[in-house]
Coordinates of C-alpha atoms and ligand atoms in Angstrom, one line a residue:
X1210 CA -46.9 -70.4 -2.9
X1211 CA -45.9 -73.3 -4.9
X1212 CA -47.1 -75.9 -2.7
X1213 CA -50.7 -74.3 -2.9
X1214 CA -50.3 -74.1 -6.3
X1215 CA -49.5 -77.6 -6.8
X1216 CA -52.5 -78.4 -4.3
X1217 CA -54.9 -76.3 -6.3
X1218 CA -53.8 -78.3 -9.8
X1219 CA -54.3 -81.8 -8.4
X1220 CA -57.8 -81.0 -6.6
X1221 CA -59.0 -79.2 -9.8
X1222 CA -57.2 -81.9 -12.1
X1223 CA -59.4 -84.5 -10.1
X1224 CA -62.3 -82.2 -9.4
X1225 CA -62.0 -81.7 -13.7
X1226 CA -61.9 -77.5 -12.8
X1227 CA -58.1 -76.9 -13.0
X1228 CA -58.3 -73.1 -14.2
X1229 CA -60.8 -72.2 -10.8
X1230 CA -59.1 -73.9 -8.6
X1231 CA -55.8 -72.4 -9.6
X1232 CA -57.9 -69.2 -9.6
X1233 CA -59.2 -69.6 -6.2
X1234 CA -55.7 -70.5 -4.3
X1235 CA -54.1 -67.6 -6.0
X1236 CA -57.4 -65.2 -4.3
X1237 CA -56.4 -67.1 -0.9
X1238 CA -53.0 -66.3 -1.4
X1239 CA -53.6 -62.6 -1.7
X1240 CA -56.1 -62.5 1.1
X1241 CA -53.5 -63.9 3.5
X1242 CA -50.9 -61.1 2.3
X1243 CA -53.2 -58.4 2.8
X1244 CA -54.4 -59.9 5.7
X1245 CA -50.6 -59.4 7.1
X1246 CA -49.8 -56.5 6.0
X1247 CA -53.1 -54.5 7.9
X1248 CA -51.7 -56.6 10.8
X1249 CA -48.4 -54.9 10.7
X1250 CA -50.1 -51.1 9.2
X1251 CA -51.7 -51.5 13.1
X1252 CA -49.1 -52.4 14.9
X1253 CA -46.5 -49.8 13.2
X1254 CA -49.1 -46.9 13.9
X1255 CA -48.6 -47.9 18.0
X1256 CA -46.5 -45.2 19.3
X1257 CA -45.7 -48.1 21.8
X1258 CA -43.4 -51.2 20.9
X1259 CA -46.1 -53.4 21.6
X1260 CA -45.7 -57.3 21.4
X1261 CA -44.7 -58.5 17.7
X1262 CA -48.2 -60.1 16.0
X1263 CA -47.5 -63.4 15.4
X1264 CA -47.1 -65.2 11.7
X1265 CA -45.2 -67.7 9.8
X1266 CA -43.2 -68.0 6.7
X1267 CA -42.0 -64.8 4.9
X1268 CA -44.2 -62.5 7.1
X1269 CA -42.7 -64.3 10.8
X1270 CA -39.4 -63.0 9.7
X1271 CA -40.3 -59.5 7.9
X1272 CA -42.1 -59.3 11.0
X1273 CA -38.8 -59.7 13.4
X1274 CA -36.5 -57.9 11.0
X1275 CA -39.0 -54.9 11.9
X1276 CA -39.4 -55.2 15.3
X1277 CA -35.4 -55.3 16.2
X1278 CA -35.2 -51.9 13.7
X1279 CA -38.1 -50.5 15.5
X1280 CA -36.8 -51.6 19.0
X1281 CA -33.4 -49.6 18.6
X1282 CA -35.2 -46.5 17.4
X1283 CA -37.0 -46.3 20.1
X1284 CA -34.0 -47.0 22.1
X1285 CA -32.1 -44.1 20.5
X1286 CA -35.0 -42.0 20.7
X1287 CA -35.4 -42.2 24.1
X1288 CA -31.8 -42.2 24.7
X1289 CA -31.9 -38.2 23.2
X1290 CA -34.6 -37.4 24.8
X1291 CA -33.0 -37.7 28.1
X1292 CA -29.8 -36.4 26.9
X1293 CA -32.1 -33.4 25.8
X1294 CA -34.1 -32.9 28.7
X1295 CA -30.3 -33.2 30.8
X1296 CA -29.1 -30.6 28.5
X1297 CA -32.2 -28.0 29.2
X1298 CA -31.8 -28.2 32.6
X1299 CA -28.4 -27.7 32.5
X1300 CA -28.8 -24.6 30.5
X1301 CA -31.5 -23.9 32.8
X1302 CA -29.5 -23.7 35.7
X1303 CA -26.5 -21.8 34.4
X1304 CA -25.8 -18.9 36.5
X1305 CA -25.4 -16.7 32.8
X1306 CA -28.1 -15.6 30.4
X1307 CA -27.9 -17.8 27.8
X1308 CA -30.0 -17.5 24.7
X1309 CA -30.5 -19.7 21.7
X1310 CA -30.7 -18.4 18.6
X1311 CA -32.2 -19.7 15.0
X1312 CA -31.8 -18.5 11.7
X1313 CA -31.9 -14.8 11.1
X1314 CA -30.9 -14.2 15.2
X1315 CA -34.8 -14.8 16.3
X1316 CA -35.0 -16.0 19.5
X1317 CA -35.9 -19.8 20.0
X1318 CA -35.1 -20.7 24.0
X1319 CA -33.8 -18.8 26.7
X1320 CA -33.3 -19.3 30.7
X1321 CA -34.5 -17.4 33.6
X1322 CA -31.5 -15.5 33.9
X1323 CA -31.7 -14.2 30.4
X1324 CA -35.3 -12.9 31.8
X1325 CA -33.7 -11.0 34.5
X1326 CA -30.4 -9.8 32.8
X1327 CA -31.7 -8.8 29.1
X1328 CA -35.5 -8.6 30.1
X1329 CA -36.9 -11.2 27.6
X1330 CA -40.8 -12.1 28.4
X1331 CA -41.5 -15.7 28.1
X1332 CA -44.7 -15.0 26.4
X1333 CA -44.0 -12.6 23.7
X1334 CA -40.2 -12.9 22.9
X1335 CA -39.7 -15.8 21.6
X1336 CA -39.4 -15.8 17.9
X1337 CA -39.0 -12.2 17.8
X1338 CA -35.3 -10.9 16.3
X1339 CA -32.8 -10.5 19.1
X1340 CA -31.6 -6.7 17.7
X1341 CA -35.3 -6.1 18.8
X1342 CA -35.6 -6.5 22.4
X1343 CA -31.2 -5.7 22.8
X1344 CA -31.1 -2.2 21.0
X1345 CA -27.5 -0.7 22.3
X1346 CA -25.5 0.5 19.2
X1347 CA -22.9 -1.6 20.3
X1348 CA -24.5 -4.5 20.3
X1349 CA -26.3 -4.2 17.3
X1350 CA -23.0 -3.6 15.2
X1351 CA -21.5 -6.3 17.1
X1352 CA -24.7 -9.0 16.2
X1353 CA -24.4 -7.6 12.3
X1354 CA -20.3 -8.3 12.4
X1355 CA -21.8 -11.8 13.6
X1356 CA -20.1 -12.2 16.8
X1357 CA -16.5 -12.3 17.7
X1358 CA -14.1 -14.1 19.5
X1359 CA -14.0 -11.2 22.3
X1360 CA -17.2 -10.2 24.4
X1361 CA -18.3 -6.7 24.3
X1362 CA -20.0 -4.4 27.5
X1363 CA -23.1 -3.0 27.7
X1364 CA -25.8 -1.6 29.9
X1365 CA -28.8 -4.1 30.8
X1366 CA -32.0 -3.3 29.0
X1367 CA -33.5 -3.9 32.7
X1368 CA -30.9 -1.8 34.6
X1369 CA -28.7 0.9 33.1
X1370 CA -26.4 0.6 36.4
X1371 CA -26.2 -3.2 35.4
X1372 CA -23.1 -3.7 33.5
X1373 CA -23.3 -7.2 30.9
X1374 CA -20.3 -9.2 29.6
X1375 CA -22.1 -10.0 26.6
X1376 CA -20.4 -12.8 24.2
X1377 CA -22.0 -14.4 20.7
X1378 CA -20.8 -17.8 19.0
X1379 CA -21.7 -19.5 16.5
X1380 CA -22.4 -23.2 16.3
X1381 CA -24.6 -25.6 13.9
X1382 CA -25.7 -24.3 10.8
X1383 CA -26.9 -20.6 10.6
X1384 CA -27.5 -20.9 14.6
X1385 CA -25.9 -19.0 17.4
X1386 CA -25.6 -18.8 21.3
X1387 CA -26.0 -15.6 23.5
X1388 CA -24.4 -15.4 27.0
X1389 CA -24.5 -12.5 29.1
X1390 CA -23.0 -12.2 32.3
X1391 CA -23.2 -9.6 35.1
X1392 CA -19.4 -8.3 35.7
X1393 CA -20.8 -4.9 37.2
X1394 CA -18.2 -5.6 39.9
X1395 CA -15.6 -6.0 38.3
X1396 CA -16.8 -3.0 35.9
X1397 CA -16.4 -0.7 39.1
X1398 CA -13.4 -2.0 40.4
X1399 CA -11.9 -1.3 36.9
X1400 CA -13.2 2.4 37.0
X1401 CA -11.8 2.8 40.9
X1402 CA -8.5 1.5 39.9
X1403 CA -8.6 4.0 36.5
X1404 CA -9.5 6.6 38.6
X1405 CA -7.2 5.9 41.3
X1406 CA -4.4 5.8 38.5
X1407 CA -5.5 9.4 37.2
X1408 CA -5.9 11.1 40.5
X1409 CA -3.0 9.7 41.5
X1410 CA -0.5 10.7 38.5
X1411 CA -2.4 14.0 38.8
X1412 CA -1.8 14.9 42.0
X1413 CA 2.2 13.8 41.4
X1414 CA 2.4 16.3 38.1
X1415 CA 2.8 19.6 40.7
X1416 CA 5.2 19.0 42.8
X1417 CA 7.4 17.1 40.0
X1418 CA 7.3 20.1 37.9
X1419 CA 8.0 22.1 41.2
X1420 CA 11.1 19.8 42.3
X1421 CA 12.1 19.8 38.5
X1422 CA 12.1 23.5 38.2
X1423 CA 14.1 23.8 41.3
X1424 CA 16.4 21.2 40.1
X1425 CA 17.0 22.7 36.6
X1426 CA 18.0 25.8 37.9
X1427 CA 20.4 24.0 40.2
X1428 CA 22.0 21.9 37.3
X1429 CA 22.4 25.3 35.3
X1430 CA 24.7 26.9 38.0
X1431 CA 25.8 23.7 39.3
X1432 CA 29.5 25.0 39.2
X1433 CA 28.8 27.0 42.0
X1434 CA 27.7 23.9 43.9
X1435 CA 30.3 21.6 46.1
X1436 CA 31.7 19.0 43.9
X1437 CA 30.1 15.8 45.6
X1438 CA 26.7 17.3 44.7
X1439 CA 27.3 18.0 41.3
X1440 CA 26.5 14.8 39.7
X1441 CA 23.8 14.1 42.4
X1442 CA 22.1 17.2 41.0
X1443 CA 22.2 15.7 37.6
X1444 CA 21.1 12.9 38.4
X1445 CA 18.0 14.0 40.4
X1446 CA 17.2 15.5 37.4
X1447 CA 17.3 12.7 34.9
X1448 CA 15.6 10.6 38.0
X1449 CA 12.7 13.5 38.5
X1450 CA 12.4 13.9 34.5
X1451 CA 11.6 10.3 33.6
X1452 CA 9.0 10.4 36.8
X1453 CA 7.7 13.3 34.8
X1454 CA 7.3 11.3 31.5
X1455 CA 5.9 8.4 33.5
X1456 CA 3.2 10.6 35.0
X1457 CA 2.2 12.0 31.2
X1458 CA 1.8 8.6 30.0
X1459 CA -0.4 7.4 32.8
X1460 CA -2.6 10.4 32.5
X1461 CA -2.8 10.4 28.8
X1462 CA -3.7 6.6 29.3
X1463 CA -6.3 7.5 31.8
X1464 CA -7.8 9.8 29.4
X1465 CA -7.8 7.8 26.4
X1466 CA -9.6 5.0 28.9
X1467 CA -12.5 7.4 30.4
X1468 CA -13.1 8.6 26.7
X1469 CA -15.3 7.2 23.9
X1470 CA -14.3 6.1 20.6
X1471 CA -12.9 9.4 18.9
X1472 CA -15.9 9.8 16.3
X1473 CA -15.6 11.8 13.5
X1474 CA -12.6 13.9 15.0
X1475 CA -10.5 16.3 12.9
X1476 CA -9.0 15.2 10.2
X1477 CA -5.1 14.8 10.9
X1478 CA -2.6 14.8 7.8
X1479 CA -0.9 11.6 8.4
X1480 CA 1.7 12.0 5.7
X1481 CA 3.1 15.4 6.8
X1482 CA 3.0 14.7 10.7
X1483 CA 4.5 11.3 9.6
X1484 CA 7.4 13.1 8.3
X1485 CA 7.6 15.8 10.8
X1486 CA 8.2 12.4 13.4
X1487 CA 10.6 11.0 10.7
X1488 CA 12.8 14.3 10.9
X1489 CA 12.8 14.2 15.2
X1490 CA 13.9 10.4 14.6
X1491 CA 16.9 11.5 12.9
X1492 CA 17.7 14.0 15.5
X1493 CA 17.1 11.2 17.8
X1494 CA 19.4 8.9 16.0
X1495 CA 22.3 11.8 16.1
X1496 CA 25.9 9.9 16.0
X1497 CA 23.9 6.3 15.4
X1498 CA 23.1 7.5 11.6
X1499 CA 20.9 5.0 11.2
X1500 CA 19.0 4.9 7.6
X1501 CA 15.3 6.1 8.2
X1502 CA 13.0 6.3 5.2
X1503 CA 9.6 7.1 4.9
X1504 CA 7.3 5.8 2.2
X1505 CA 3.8 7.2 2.4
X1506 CA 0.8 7.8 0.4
X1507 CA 0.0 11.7 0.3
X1508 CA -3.6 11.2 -0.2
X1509 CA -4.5 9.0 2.5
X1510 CA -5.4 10.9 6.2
X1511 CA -7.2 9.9 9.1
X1512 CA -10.3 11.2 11.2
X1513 CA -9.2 11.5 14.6
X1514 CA -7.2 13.2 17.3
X1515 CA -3.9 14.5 16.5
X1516 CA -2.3 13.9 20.1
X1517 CA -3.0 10.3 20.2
X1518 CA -2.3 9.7 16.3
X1519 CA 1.1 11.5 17.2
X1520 CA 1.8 9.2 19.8
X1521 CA 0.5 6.4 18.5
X1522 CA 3.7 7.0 15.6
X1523 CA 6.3 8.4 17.4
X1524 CA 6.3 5.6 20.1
X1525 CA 6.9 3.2 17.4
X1526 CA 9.5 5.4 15.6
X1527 CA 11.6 6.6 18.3
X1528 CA 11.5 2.6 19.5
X1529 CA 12.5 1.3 16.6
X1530 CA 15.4 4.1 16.7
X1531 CA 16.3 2.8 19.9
X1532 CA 16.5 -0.4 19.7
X1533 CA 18.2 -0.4 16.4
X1534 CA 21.9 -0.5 16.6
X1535 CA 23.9 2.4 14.9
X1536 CA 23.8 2.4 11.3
X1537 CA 20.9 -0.1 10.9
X1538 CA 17.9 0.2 9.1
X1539 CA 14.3 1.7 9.7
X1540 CA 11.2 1.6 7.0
X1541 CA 8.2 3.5 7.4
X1542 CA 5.3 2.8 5.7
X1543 CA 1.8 4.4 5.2
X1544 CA -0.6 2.9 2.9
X1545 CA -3.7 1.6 1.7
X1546 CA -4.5 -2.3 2.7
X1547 CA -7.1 -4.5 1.9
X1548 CA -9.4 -3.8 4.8
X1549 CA -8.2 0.0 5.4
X1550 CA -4.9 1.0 6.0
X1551 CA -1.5 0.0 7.3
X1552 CA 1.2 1.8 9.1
X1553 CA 4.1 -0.5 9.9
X1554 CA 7.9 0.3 11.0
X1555 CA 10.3 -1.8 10.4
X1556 CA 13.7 -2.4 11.7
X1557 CA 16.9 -4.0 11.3
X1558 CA 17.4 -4.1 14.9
X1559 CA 17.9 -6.4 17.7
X1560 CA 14.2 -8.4 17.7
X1561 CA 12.0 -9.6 20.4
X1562 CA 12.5 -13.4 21.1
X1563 CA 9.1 -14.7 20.5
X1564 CA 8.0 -15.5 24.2
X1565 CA 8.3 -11.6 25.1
X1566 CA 6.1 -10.7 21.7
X1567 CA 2.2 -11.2 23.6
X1568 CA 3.3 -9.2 26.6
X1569 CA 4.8 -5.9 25.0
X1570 CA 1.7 -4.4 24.8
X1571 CA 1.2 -5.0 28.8
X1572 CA 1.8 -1.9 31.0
X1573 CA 5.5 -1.5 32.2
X1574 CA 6.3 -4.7 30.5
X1575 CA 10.1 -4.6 29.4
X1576 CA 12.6 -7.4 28.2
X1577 CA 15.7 -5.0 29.7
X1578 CA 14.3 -2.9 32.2
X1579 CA 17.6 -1.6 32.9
X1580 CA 18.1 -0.4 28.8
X1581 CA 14.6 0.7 28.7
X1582 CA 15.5 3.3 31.7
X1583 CA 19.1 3.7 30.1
X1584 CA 17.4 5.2 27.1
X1585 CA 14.1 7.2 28.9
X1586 CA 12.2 4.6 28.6
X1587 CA 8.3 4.9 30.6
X1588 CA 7.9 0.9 29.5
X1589 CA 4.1 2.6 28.4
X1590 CA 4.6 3.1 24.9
X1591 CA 3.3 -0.6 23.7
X1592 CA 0.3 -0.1 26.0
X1593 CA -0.6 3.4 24.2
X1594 CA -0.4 2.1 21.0
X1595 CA -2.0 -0.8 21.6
X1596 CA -4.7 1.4 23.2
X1597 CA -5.2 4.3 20.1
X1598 CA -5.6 1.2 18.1
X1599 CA -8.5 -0.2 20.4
X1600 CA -9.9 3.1 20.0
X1601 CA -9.9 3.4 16.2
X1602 CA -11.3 -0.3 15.9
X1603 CA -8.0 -1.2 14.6
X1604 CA -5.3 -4.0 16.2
X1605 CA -1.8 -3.9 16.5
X1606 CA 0.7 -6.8 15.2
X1607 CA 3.6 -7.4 16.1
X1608 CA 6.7 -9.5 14.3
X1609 CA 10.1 -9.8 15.0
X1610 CA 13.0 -12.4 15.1
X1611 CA 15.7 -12.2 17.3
X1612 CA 19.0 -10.7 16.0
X1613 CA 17.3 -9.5 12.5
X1614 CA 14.8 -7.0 13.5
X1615 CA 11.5 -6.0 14.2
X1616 CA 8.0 -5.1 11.9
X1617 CA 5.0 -3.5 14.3
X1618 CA 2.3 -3.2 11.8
X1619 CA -1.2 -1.1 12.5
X1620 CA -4.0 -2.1 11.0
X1621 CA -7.0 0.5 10.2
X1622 CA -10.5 0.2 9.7
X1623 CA -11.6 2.4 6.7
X1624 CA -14.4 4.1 8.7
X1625 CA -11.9 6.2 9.8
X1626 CA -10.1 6.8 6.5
X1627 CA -10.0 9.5 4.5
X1628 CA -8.6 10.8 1.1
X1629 CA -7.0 14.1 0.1
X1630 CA -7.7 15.5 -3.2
X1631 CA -4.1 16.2 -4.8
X1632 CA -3.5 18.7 -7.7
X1633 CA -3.7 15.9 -10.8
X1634 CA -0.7 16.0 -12.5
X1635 CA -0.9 17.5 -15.7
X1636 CA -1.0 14.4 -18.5
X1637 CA -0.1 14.7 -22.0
X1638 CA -3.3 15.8 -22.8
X1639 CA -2.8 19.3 -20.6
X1640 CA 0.5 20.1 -21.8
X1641 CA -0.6 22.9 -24.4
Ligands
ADP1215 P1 9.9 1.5 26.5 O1 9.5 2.8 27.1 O2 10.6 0.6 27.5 O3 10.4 1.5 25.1 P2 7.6 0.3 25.3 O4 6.2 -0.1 25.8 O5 7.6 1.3 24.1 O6 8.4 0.7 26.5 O7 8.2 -1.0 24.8 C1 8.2 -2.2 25.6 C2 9.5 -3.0 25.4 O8 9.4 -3.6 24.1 C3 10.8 -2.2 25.4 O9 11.3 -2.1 26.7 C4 11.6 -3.1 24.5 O10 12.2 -4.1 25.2 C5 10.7 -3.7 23.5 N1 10.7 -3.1 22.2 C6 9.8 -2.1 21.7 N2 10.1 -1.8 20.5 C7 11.1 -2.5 20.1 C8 11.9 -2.7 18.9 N3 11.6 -1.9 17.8 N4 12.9 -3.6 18.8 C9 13.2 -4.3 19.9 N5 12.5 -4.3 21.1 C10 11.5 -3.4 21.2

């Protein structure tokens, strides 16, 4: 710009017309500039990296500082949208519904299997909500909770006998993904080995109570039996009794496992059946005098079924009792919690190592089989509790160290809560 000028000043200075020559450099000067910059306005609005117009001085190098930017965009955008396409037909291909979904659960991609499993249309579904087109109760309390880590089980929308593993996550901002998968198989195997379970604890509960009744009348004139079959007699007994309790466990397990969630139920007064439990534990401590207290709020019950609530206590009671050494410690507890309510026993007894802790709750799982039998033990009490707690949407924790004792807290959902109205206490105020 400086050179033209100084070309522009000596031609007007000897031409005698300084001020329009200046005048008329500067106008060329702009011209060029403009000139450029159209150039590169065209060659920007090519969706195509076509070759680089060509220039000199500041423009030749604006114009390769653009082009290498422009070149690894392009690169980068290609680059995703392979990586894209890869990922849709990867989805695409996945054996399990999948379903993408944008803000406010509306449905934004889906693959064929979604089509056949959930019965989403290609060309109406997409935008609609999810809760829509998937209406079971179960999932729709499960999409409002937003998900959870476990998948839930319901009926296709195309097939009722179709059984779907259905499983929500969250990923991105305000976005989630929807798999379903097809676990009808494994749904009826479940049921066949229930129901093999149930018939066959059923069909065992005759002729145990037959063999025990037999028995029992035996061991009550056992003096009149020959010596060597006195204690045999006993012990048939204690053998025949702990089949028994065995057998009631499975069946009550069976029952709890063909039935729904409990609903509205009765309402069962958890305070006075808490301390009817705590008075058998004492009777069940006998000699071992171990301190049992019960701390529980009077007002707080629950809507359910007594027999399960009942078990549900007493199995962690009467463990704590046995597994608590004579003249330990036991803590009941019954109250209000953040969420619901809590009902934990604690114990000053022998603890869990921490390895044994995620399998308690696991059928027939014991850490000493031989003291579990020792003291009656069917080894199903975790699993019951663990299962009343499914059923009443609460969970089960469990914590314990080894050599100091043991706290098994149950957590409930206040949808099944209720409150007793006590008699206020008469305040100052009252007191005529
Ligand atoms: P069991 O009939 O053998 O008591 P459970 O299912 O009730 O069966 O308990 C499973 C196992 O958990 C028991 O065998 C025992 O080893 C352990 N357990 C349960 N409660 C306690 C406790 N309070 N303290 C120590 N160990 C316990």
């Amino acid at each position: 710009m400086i050179l033209v000028a100084l070309l522009a000043l000596l031609l007007g200075w000897v031409v005698g017309h300084v001020l329009l020559f200046l005048l008329l450099a500067m106008l060329g000067y702009l011209v060029w500039h403009l000139y450029n910059l159209s150039r590169l306005q065209r060659w920007l609005r090519r969706a195509e990296l076509s070759s680089l117009p060509v220039s000199s001085g500041i423009w030749g190098s604006a114009f390769d500082g653009i082009y290498r930017l422009r070149e690894g965009s392009l690169r980068r955008r290609k680059r995703l949208n392979r990586l894209l396409k890869r990922f849709y037909k990867l989805a695409a291909a996945l054996p399990d519904a999948t379903v993408m979904l944008g803000e406010y659960d509306t449905i934004e991609w889906y693959n064929k299997p979604a089509q056949k499993l959930l019965g989403l249309q290609p060309s109406t579904d997409v935008g609609q909500h999810i809760g829509n087109l998937l209406r079971h109760p179960v999932f729709r309390a499960y999409l409002d909770k937003g998900g959870g880590d476990e998948p839930i089980e319901i009926p296709s929308p195309e097939d009722e006998t179709v059984i779907l593993s259905v499983h929500l996550v969250s990923y991105g901002k305000n976005r989630r993904l929807l798999t379903a998968r097809d676990i009808t198989r494994l749904h009826q195997l479940e049921q066949m080995r229930r129901g093999f379970v149930a018939d066959v604890s059923h069909e065992l509960r005759t002729p145990l109570t037959v063999i025990s009744g037999y028995l029992e009348s035996m061991t009550d004139s056992a003096e009149e039996l020959p010596r060597d079959w006195q204690r045999s007699v006993v012990l048939m007994e204690q053998q025949t009794q702990r089949m028994q309790h065995i057998v009631t466990d499975l069946l009550f397990l069976a029952r709890m496992e063909n039935g729904g969630q409990p609903g509205g139920g009765e309402v069962i007064d958890v305070p006075t059946l808490l301390a009817v439990i705590q008075e058998d534990a004492i009777m069940l401590s006998g000699d071992n005098e171990q301190r049992i207290s019960l701390d529980a709020d009077p007002a707080l019950l629950i809507k359910g079924e007594y027999e399960e609530l009942r078990s549900l206590f007493s199995n962690l009671i009467f463990n704590a009792v046995q597994y608590t050494p004579a003249g330990g410690e036991i803590r009941i507890c019954w109250r209000r919690s953040e969420q619901g309510a809590r009902f934990e026993v604690k114990d000053s007894g022998q603890g869990i190592a921490a390895h044994h802790i995620p399998r308690l709750t696991e059928r027939f799982y014991r850490i000493d089989v031989g003291r579990s039998r020792e003291k009656g033990g069917t080894g199903l009490g975790l699993a019951i509790v663990k299962h009343v707690m499914n059923r009443y949407q609460g969970y089960l924790e469990i914590g314990s160290e080894v050599g100091k004792g043991s706290l098994f807290s149950c957590y409930f959902p206040a949808e099944v809560l209720t409150s007793r109205l006590l008699p206020r206490n008469p305040d100052c105020a009252d007191v005529t």
